[in-house]
mmCIF file of C-alpha atoms in Angstrom:
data_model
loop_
_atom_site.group_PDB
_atom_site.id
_atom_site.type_symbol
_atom_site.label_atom_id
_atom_site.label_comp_id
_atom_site.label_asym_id
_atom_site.label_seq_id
_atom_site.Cartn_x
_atom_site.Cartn_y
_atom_site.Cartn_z
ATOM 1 C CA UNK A 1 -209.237 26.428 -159.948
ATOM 2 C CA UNK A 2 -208.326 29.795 -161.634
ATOM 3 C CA UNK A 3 -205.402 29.905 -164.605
ATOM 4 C CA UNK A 4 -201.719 30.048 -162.706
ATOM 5 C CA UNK A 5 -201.119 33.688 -162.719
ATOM 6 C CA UNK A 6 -197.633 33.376 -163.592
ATOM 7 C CA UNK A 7 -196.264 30.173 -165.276
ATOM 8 C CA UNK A 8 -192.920 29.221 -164.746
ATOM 9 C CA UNK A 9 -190.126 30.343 -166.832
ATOM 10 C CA UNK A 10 -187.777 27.707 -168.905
ATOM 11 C CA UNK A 11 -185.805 25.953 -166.376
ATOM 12 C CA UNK A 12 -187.889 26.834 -162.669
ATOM 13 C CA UNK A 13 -190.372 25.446 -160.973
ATOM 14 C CA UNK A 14 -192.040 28.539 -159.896
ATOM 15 C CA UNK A 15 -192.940 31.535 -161.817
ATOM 16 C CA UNK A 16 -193.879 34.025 -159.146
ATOM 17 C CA UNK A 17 -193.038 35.604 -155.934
ATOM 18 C CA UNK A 18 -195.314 35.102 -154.308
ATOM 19 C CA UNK A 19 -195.497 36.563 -150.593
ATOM 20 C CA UNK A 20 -194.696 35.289 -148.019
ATOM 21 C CA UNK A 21 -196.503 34.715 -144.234
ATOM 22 C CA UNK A 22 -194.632 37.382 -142.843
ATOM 23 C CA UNK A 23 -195.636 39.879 -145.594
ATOM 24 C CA UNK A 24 -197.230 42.940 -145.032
ATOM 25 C CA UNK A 25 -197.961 44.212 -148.776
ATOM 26 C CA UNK A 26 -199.768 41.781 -151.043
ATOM 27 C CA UNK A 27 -199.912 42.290 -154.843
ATOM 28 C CA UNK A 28 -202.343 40.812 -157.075
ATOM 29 C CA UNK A 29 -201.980 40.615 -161.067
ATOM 30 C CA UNK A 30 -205.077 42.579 -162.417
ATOM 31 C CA UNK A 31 -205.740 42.485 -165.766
ATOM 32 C CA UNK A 32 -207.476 45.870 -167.051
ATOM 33 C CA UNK A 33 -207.287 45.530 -170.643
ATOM 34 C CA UNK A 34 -204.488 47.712 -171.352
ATOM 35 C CA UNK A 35 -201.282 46.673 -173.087
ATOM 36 C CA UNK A 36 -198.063 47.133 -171.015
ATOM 37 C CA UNK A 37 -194.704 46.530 -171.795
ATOM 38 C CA UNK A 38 -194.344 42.914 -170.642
ATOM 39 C CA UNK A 39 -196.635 42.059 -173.421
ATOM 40 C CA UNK A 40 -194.295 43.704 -176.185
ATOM 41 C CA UNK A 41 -191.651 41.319 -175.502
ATOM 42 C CA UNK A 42 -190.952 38.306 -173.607
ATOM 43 C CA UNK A 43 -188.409 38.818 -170.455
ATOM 44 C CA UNK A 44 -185.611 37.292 -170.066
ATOM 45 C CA UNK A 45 -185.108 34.318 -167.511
ATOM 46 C CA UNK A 46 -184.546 34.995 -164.273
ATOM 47 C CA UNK A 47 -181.177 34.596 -163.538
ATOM 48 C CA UNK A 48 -179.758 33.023 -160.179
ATOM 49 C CA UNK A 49 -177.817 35.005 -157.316
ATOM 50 C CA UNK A 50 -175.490 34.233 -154.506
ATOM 51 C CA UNK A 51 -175.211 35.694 -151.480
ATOM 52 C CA UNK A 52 -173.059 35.243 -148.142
ATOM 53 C CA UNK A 53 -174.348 34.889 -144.380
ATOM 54 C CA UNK A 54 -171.721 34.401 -142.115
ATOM 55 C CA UNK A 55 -172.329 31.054 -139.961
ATOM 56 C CA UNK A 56 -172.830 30.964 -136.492
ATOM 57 C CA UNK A 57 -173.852 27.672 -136.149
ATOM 58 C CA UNK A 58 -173.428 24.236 -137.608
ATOM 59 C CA UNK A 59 -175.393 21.535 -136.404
ATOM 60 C CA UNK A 60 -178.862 21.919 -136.275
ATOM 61 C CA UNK A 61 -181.057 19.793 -133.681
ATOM 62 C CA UNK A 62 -184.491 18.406 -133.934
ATOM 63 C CA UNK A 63 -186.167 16.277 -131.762
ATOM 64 C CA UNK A 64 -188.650 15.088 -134.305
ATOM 65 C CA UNK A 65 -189.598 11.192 -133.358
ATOM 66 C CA UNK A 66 -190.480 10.449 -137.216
ATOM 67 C CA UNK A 67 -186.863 11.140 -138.421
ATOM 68 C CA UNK A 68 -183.790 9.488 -138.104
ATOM 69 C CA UNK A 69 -181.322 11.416 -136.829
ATOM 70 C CA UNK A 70 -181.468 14.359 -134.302
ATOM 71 C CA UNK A 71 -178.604 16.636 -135.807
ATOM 72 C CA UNK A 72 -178.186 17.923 -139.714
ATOM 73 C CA UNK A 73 -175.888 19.919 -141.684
ATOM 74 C CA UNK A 74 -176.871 22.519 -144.083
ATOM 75 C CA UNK A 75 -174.417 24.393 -146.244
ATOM 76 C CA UNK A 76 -177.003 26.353 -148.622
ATOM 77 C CA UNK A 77 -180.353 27.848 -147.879
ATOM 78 C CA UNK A 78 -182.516 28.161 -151.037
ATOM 79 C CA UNK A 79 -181.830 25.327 -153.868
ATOM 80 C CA UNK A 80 -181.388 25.822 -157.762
ATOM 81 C CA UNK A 81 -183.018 22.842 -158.837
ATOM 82 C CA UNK A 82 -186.793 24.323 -158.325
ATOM 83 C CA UNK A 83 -188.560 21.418 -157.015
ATOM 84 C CA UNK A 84 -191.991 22.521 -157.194
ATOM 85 C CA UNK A 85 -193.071 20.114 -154.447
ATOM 86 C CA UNK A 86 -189.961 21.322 -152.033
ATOM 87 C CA UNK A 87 -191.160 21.235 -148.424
ATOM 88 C CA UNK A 88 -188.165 23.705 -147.627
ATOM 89 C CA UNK A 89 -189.715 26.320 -149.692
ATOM 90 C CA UNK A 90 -191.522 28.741 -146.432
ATOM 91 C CA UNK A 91 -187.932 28.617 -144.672
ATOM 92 C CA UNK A 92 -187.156 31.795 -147.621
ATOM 93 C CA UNK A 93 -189.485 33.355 -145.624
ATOM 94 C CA UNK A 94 -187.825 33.972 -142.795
ATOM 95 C CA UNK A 95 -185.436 36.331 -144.991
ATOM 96 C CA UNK A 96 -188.077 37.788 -146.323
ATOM 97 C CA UNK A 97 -187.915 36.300 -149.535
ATOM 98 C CA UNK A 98 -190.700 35.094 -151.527
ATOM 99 C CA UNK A 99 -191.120 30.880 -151.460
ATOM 100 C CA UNK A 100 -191.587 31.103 -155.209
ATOM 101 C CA UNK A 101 -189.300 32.005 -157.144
ATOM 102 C CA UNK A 102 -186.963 33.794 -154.824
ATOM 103 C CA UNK A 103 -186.101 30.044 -153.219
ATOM 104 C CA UNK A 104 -184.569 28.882 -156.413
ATOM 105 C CA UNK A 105 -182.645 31.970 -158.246
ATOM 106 C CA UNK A 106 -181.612 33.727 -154.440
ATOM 107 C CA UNK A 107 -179.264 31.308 -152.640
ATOM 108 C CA UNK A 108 -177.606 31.861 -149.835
ATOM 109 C CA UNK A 109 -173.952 29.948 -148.801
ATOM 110 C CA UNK A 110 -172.940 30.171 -145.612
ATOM 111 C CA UNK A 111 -169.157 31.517 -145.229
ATOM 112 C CA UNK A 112 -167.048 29.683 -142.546
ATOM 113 C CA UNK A 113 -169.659 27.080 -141.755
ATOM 114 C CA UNK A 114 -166.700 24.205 -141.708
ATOM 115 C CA UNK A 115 -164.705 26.083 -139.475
ATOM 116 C CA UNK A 116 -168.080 26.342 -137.198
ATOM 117 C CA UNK A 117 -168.548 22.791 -137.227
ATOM 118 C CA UNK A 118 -164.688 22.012 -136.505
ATOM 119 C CA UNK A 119 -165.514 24.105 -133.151
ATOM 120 C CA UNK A 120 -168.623 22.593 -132.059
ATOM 121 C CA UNK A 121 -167.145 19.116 -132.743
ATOM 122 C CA UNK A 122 -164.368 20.053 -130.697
ATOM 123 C CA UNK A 123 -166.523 20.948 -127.822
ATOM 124 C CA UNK A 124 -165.612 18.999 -124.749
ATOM 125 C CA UNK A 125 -169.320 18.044 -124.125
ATOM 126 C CA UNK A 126 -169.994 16.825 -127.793
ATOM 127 C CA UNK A 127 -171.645 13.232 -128.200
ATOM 128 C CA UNK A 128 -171.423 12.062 -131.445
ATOM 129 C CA UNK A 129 -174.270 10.645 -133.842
ATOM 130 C CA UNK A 130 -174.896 10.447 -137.270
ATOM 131 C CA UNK A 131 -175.438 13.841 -139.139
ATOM 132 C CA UNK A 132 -177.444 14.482 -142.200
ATOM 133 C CA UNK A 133 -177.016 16.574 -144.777
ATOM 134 C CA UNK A 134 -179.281 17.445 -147.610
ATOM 135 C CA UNK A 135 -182.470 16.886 -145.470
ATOM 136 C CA UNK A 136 -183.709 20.276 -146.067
ATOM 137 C CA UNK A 137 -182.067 22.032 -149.458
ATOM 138 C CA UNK A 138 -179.460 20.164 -152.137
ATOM 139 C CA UNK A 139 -175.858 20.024 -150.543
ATOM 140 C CA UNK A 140 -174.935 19.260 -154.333
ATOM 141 C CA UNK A 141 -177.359 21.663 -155.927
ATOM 142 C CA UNK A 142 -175.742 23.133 -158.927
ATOM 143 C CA UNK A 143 -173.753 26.265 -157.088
ATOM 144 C CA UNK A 144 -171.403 23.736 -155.180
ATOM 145 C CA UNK A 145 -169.133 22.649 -157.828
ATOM 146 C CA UNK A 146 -167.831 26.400 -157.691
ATOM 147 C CA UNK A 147 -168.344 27.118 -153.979
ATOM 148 C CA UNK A 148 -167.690 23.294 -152.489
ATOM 149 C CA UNK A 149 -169.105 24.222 -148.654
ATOM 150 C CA UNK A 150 -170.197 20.478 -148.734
ATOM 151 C CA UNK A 151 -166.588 19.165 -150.191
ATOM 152 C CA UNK A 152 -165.136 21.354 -147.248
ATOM 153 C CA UNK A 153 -167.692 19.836 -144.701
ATOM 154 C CA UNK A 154 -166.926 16.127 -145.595
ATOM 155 C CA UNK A 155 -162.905 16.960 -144.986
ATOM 156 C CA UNK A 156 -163.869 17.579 -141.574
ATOM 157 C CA UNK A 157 -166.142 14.848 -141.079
ATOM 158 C CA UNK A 158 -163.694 12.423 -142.611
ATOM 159 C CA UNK A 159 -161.102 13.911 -140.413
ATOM 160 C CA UNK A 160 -162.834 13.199 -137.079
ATOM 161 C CA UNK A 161 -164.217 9.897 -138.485
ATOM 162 C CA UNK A 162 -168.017 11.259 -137.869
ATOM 163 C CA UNK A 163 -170.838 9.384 -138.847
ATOM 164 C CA UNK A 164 -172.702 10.983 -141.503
ATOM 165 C CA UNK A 165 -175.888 10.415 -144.420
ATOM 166 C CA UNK A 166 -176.410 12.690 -147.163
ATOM 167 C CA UNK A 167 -179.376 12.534 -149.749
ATOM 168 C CA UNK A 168 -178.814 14.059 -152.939
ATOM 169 C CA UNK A 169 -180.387 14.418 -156.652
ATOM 170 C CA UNK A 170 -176.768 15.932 -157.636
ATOM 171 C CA UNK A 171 -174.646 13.877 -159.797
ATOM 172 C CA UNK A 172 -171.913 16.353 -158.288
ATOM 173 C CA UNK A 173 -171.274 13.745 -154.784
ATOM 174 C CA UNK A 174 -169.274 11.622 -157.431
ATOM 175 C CA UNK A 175 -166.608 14.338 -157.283
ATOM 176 C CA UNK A 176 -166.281 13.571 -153.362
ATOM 177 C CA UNK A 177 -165.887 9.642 -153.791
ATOM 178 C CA UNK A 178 -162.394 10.454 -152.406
ATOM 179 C CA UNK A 179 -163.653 10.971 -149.219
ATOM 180 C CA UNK A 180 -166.368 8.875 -148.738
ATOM 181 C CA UNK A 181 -165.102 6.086 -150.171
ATOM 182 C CA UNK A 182 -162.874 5.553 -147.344
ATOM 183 C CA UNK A 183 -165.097 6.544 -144.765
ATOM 184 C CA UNK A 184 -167.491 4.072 -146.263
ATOM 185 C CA UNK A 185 -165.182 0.911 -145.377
ATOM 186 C CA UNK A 186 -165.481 2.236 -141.675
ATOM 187 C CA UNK A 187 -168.871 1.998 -141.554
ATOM 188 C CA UNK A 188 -169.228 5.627 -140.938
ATOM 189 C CA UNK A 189 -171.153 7.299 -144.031
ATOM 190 C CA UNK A 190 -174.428 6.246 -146.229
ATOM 191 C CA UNK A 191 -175.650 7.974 -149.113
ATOM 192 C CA UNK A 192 -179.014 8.052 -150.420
ATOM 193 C CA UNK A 193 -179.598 9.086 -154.510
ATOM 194 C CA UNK A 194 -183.348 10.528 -154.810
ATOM 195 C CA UNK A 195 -185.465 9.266 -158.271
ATOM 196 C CA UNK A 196 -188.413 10.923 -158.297
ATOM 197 C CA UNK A 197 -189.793 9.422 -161.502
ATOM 198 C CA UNK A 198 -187.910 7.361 -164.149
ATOM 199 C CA UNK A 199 -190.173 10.150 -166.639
ATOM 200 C CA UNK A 200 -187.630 12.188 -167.909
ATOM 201 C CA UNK A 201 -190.509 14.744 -169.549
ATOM 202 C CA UNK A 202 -192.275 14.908 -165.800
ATOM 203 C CA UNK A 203 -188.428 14.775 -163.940
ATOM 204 C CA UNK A 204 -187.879 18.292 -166.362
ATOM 205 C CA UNK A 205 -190.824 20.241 -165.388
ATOM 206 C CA UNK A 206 -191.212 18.590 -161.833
ATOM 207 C CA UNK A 207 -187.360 18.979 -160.920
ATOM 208 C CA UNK A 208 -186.145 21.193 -163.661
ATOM 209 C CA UNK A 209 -182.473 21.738 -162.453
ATOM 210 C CA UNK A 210 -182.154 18.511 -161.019
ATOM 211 C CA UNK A 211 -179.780 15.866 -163.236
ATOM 212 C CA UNK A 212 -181.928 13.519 -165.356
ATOM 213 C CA UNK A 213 -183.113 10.280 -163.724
ATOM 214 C CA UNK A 214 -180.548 8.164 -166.034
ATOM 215 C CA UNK A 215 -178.111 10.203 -164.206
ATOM 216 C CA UNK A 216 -179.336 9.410 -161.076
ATOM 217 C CA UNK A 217 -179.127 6.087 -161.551
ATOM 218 C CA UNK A 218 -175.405 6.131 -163.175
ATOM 219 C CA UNK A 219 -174.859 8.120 -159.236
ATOM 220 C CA UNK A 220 -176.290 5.265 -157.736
ATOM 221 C CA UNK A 221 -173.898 2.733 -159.667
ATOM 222 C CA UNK A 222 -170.905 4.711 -159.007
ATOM 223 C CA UNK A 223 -171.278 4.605 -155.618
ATOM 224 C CA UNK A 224 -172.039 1.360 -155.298
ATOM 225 C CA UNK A 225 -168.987 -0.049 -157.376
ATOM 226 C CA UNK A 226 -166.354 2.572 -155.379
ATOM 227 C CA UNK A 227 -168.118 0.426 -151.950
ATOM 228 C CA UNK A 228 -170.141 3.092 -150.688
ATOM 229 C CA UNK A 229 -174.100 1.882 -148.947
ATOM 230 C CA UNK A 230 -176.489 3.197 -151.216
ATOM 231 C CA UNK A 231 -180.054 3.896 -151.045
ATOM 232 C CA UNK A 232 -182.562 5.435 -153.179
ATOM 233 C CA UNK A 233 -185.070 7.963 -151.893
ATOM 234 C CA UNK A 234 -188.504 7.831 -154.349
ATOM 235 C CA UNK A 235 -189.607 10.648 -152.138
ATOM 236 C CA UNK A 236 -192.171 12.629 -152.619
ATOM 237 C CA UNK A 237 -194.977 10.375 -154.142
ATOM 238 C CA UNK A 238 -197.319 12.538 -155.874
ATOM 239 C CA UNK A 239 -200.808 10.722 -156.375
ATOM 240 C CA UNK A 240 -201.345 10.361 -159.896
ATOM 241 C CA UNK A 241 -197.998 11.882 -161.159
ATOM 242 C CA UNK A 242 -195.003 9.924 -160.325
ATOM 243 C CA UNK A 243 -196.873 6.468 -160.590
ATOM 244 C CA UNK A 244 -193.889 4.604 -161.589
ATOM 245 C CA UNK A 245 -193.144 3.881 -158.025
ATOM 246 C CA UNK A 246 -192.078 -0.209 -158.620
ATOM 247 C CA UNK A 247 -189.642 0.761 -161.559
ATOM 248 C CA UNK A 248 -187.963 3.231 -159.924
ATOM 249 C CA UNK A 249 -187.233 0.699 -156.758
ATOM 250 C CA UNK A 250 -186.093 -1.831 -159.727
ATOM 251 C CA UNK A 251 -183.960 0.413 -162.079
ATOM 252 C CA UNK A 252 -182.506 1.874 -158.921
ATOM 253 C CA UNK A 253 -181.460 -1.782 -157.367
ATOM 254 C CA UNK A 254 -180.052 -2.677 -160.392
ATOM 255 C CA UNK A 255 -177.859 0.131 -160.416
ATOM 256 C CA UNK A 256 -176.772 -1.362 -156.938
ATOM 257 C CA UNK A 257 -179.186 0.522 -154.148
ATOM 258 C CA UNK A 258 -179.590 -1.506 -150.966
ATOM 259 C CA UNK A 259 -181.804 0.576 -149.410
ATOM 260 C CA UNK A 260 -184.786 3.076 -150.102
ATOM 261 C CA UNK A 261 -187.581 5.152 -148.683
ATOM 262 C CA UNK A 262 -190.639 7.230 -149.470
ATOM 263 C CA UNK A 263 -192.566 10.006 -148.582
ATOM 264 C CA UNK A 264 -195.830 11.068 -149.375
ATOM 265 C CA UNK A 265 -196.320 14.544 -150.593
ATOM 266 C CA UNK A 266 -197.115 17.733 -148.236
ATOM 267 C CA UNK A 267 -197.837 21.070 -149.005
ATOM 268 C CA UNK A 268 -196.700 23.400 -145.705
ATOM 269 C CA UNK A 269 -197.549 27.086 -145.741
ATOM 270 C CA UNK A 270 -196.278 28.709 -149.483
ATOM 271 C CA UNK A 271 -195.575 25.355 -150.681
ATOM 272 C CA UNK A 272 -199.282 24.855 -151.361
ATOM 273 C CA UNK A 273 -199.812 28.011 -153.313
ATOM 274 C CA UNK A 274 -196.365 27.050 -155.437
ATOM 275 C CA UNK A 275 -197.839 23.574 -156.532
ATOM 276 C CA UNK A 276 -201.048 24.432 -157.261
ATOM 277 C CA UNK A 277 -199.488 26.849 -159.596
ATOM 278 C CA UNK A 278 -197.283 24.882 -161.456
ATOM 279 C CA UNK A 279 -199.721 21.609 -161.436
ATOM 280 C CA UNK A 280 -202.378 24.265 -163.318
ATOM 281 C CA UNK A 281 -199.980 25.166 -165.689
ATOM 282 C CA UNK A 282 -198.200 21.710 -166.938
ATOM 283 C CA UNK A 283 -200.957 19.479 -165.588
ATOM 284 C CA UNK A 284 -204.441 21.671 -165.749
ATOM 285 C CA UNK A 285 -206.872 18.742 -166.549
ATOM 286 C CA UNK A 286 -205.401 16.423 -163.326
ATOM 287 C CA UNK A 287 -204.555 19.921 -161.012
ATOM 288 C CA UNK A 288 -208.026 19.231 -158.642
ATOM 289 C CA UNK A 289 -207.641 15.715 -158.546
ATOM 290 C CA UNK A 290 -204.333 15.351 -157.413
ATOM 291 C CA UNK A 291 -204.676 18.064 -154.662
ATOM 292 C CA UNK A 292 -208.315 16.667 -153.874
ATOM 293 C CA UNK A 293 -206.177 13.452 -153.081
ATOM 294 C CA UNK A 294 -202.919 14.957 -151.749
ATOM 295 C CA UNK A 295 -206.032 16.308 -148.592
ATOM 296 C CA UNK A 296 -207.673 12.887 -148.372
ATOM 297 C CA UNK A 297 -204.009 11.820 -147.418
ATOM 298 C CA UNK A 298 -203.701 14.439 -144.883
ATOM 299 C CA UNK A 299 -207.030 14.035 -143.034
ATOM 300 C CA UNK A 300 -209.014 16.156 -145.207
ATOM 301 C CA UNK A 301 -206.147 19.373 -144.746
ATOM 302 C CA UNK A 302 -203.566 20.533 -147.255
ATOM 303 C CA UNK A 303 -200.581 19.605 -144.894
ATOM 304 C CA UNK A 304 -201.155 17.632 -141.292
ATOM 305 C CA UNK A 305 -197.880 18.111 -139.436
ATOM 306 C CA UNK A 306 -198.892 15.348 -136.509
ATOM 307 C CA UNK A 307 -195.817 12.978 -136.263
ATOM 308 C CA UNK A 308 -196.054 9.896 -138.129
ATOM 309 C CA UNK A 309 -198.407 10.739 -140.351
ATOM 310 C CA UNK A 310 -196.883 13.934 -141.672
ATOM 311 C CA UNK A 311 -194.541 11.543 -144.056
ATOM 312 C CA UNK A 312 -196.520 8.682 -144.806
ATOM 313 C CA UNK A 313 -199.875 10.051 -144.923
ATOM 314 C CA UNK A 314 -203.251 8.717 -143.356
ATOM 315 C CA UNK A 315 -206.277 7.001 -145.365
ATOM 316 C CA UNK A 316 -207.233 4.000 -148.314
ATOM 317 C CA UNK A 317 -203.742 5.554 -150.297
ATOM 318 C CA UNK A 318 -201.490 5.793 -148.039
ATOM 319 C CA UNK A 319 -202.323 1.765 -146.581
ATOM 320 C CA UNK A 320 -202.033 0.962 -150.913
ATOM 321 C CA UNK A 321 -198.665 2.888 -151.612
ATOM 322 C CA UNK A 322 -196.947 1.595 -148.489
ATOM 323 C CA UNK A 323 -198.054 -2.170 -149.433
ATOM 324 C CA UNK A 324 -196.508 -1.329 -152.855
ATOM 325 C CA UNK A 325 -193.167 0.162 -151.432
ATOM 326 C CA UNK A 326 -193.023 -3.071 -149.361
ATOM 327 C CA UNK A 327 -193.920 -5.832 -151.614
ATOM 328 C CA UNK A 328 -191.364 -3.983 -154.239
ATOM 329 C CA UNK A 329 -188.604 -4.072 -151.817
ATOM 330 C CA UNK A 330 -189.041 -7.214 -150.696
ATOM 331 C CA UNK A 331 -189.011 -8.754 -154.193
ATOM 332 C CA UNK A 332 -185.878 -6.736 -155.197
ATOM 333 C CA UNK A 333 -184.058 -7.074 -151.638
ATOM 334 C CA UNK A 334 -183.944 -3.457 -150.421
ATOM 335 C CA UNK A 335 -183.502 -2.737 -147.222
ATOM 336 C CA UNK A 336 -185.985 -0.217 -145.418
ATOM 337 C CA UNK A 337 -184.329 0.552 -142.584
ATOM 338 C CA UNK A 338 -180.452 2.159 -142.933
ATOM 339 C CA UNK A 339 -177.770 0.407 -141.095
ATOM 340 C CA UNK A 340 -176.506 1.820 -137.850
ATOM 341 C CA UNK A 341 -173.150 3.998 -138.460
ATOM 342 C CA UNK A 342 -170.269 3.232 -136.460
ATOM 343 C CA UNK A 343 -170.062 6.448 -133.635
ATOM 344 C CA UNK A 344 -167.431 4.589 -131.809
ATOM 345 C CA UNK A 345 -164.769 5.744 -134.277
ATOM 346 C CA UNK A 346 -165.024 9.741 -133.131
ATOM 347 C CA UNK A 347 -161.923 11.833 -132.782
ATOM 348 C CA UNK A 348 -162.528 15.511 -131.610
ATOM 349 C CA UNK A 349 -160.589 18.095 -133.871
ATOM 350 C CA UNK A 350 -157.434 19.613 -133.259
ATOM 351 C CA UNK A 351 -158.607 23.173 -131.939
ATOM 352 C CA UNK A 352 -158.674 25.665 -135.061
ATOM 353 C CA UNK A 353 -154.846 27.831 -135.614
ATOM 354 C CA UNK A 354 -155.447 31.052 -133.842
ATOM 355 C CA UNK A 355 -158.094 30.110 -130.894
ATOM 356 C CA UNK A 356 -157.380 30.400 -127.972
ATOM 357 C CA UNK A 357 -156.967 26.537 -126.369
ATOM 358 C CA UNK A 358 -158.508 25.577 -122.968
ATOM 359 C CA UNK A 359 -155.705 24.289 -120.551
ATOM 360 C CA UNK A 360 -155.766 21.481 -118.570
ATOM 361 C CA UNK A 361 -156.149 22.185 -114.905
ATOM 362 C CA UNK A 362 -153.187 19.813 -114.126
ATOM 363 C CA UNK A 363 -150.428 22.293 -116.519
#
């Protein structure tokens, strides 16, 4: 494998931007021996910028039978913490932003997304089930504490008593333990910390703006002591990277996790290109053998999207890590499947001041 064309800057997990599918114009670095001005002095880091999309939806539906849950909430698209690994990456691309580097320093917040999810929870024909939130980019990523979409998101969720998850690497849900922690006691909200690796040198190149995995954990215990279900995620699991896969599960059930889950690592569309890049640049020597094995899991492909295998992967590994996950959470008492949210508790919203309101055909 050829030398990562760009390395990634302090702080990111990808140093290019690269295209994207939809692209019609593809540059190439070429090197032709000249000096330029990048070589005279190093630039500076790429800084990270917000921009507004007005929402005109809230929930988002999937009928996907390897998931659990059918509807999800999504306050950001794009996520500051740089996961190399992030699955979410190719959704940039329908912006026409690059997967790279564009995914993690261009984020977008949507404006009145609460308000849109007050409406469609007000709909007459609404059924509720648990939501999730965070299943595709960070609801606590680093630009909430000024923005708080997800604070403003719970308020109407704990308002209408609706079921909800969330899975976060933020230390920032702490700040919201006013609202869960009631809705907790109802039975109506879970929350699920993720811990990559207890490797704090691999958690800052891997996960760069990500809190530390001490951090994690000290999330995972404050949850836990205000009452709240906690799980830990030790998703994705990177073969021959993150092999610390039984001392995560312990360190995180000591913090007080009842629960946990895996996934194996995939590499969909840009996501591929992204790794690659940033395994040859912190991880060079290891960079074919981990991708060599990251296809054996898949069938022999980068990414197989077939349902049920898509998470867990296929082959010799896969059988190995998911006897490990299980013998480790049977020994420290975890809990593999979540336990089912109380939906019975459901209130629709007061219609929003200044819609119109649908009368009853009996006024």
């Amino acid at each position: 494998m050829a030398a990562a064309a760009h390395p990634p800057p302090k702080g990111r997990g990808s140093g290019q931007r690269l295209a994207h599918r939809y692209a019609h114009e593809v540059r190439e670095p070429f090197d032709d021996g000249w000096p330029s001005d990048d070589d005279a002095a190093p630039r500076p880091p790429p800084r990270t910028e917000l921009r507004w999309e007005d929402a005109r939806s809230a929930l988002s539906y999937n009928d996907s039978p390897d998931i659990g849950f059918d509807r999800s909430l999504n306050p950001y698209r794009g996520c500051e913490h740089g996961c190399a690994y992030c699955y979410a990456r190719p959704t940039h691309a329908y912006l026409d932003l690059s997967p790279g580097l564009d995914f993690e320093t261009i984020i977008v917040a949507k404006r009145g997304l609460a308000e849109r999810l007050r409406a469609e929870l007000a709909h007459p024909r609404y059924t509720p089930a648990p939501v999730a939130m965070g299943s595709v980019t960070d609801p606590y990523q680093p630009v909430e504490r000024e923005l708080g979409l997800t604070r403003a998101l719970l308020q109407v969720l704990h308002e209408t008593q609706h079921p909800w998850v969330l899975v976060t690497k933020g230390s920032g849900v702490e700040r919201d333990l006013d609202l869960i922690a009631p809705m907790a006691a109802q039975g109506l909200c879970a929350v699920y910390v993720t811990v990559t690796t207890l490797d704090a040198a691999l958690a800052r190149r891997l996960e760069p703006r990500a809190a530390a995995p001490w951090r994690r954990l000290r999330t995972i215990r404050a949850m836990a002591d205000a009452g709240v279900p906690v799980g830990v995620s030790v998703a994705p699991q990177i073969p021959f990277l993150n092999d610390d896969l039984e001392q995560v599960l312990s360190a995180a059930a000591e913090a007080g996790a009842t629960r946990a889950f895996y996934t194996v690592l995939r590499l969909p569309w840009e996501v591929r290109t992204v790794f690659a890049d940033w395994l040859q640049a912190h991880y060079p020597q290891r960079a074919a053998r981990v991708l060599a094995r990251v296809r054996e899991l898949h069938g022999g492909r980068d990414y197989d999207a077939a349902f049920g295998a898509r998470m867990a992967g296929r082959g010799v590994w896969a059988d190995l890590l998911r006897q490990r996950f299980a013998q480790a959470c049977r020994r420290l008492g975890l809990q593999r499947e979540h336990t089912p949210l109380d939906v019975t508790r459901f209130r629709p919203p007061a219609p929003a001041p200044g819609l119109p309101q649908q009368r009853s055909l009996f006024d």
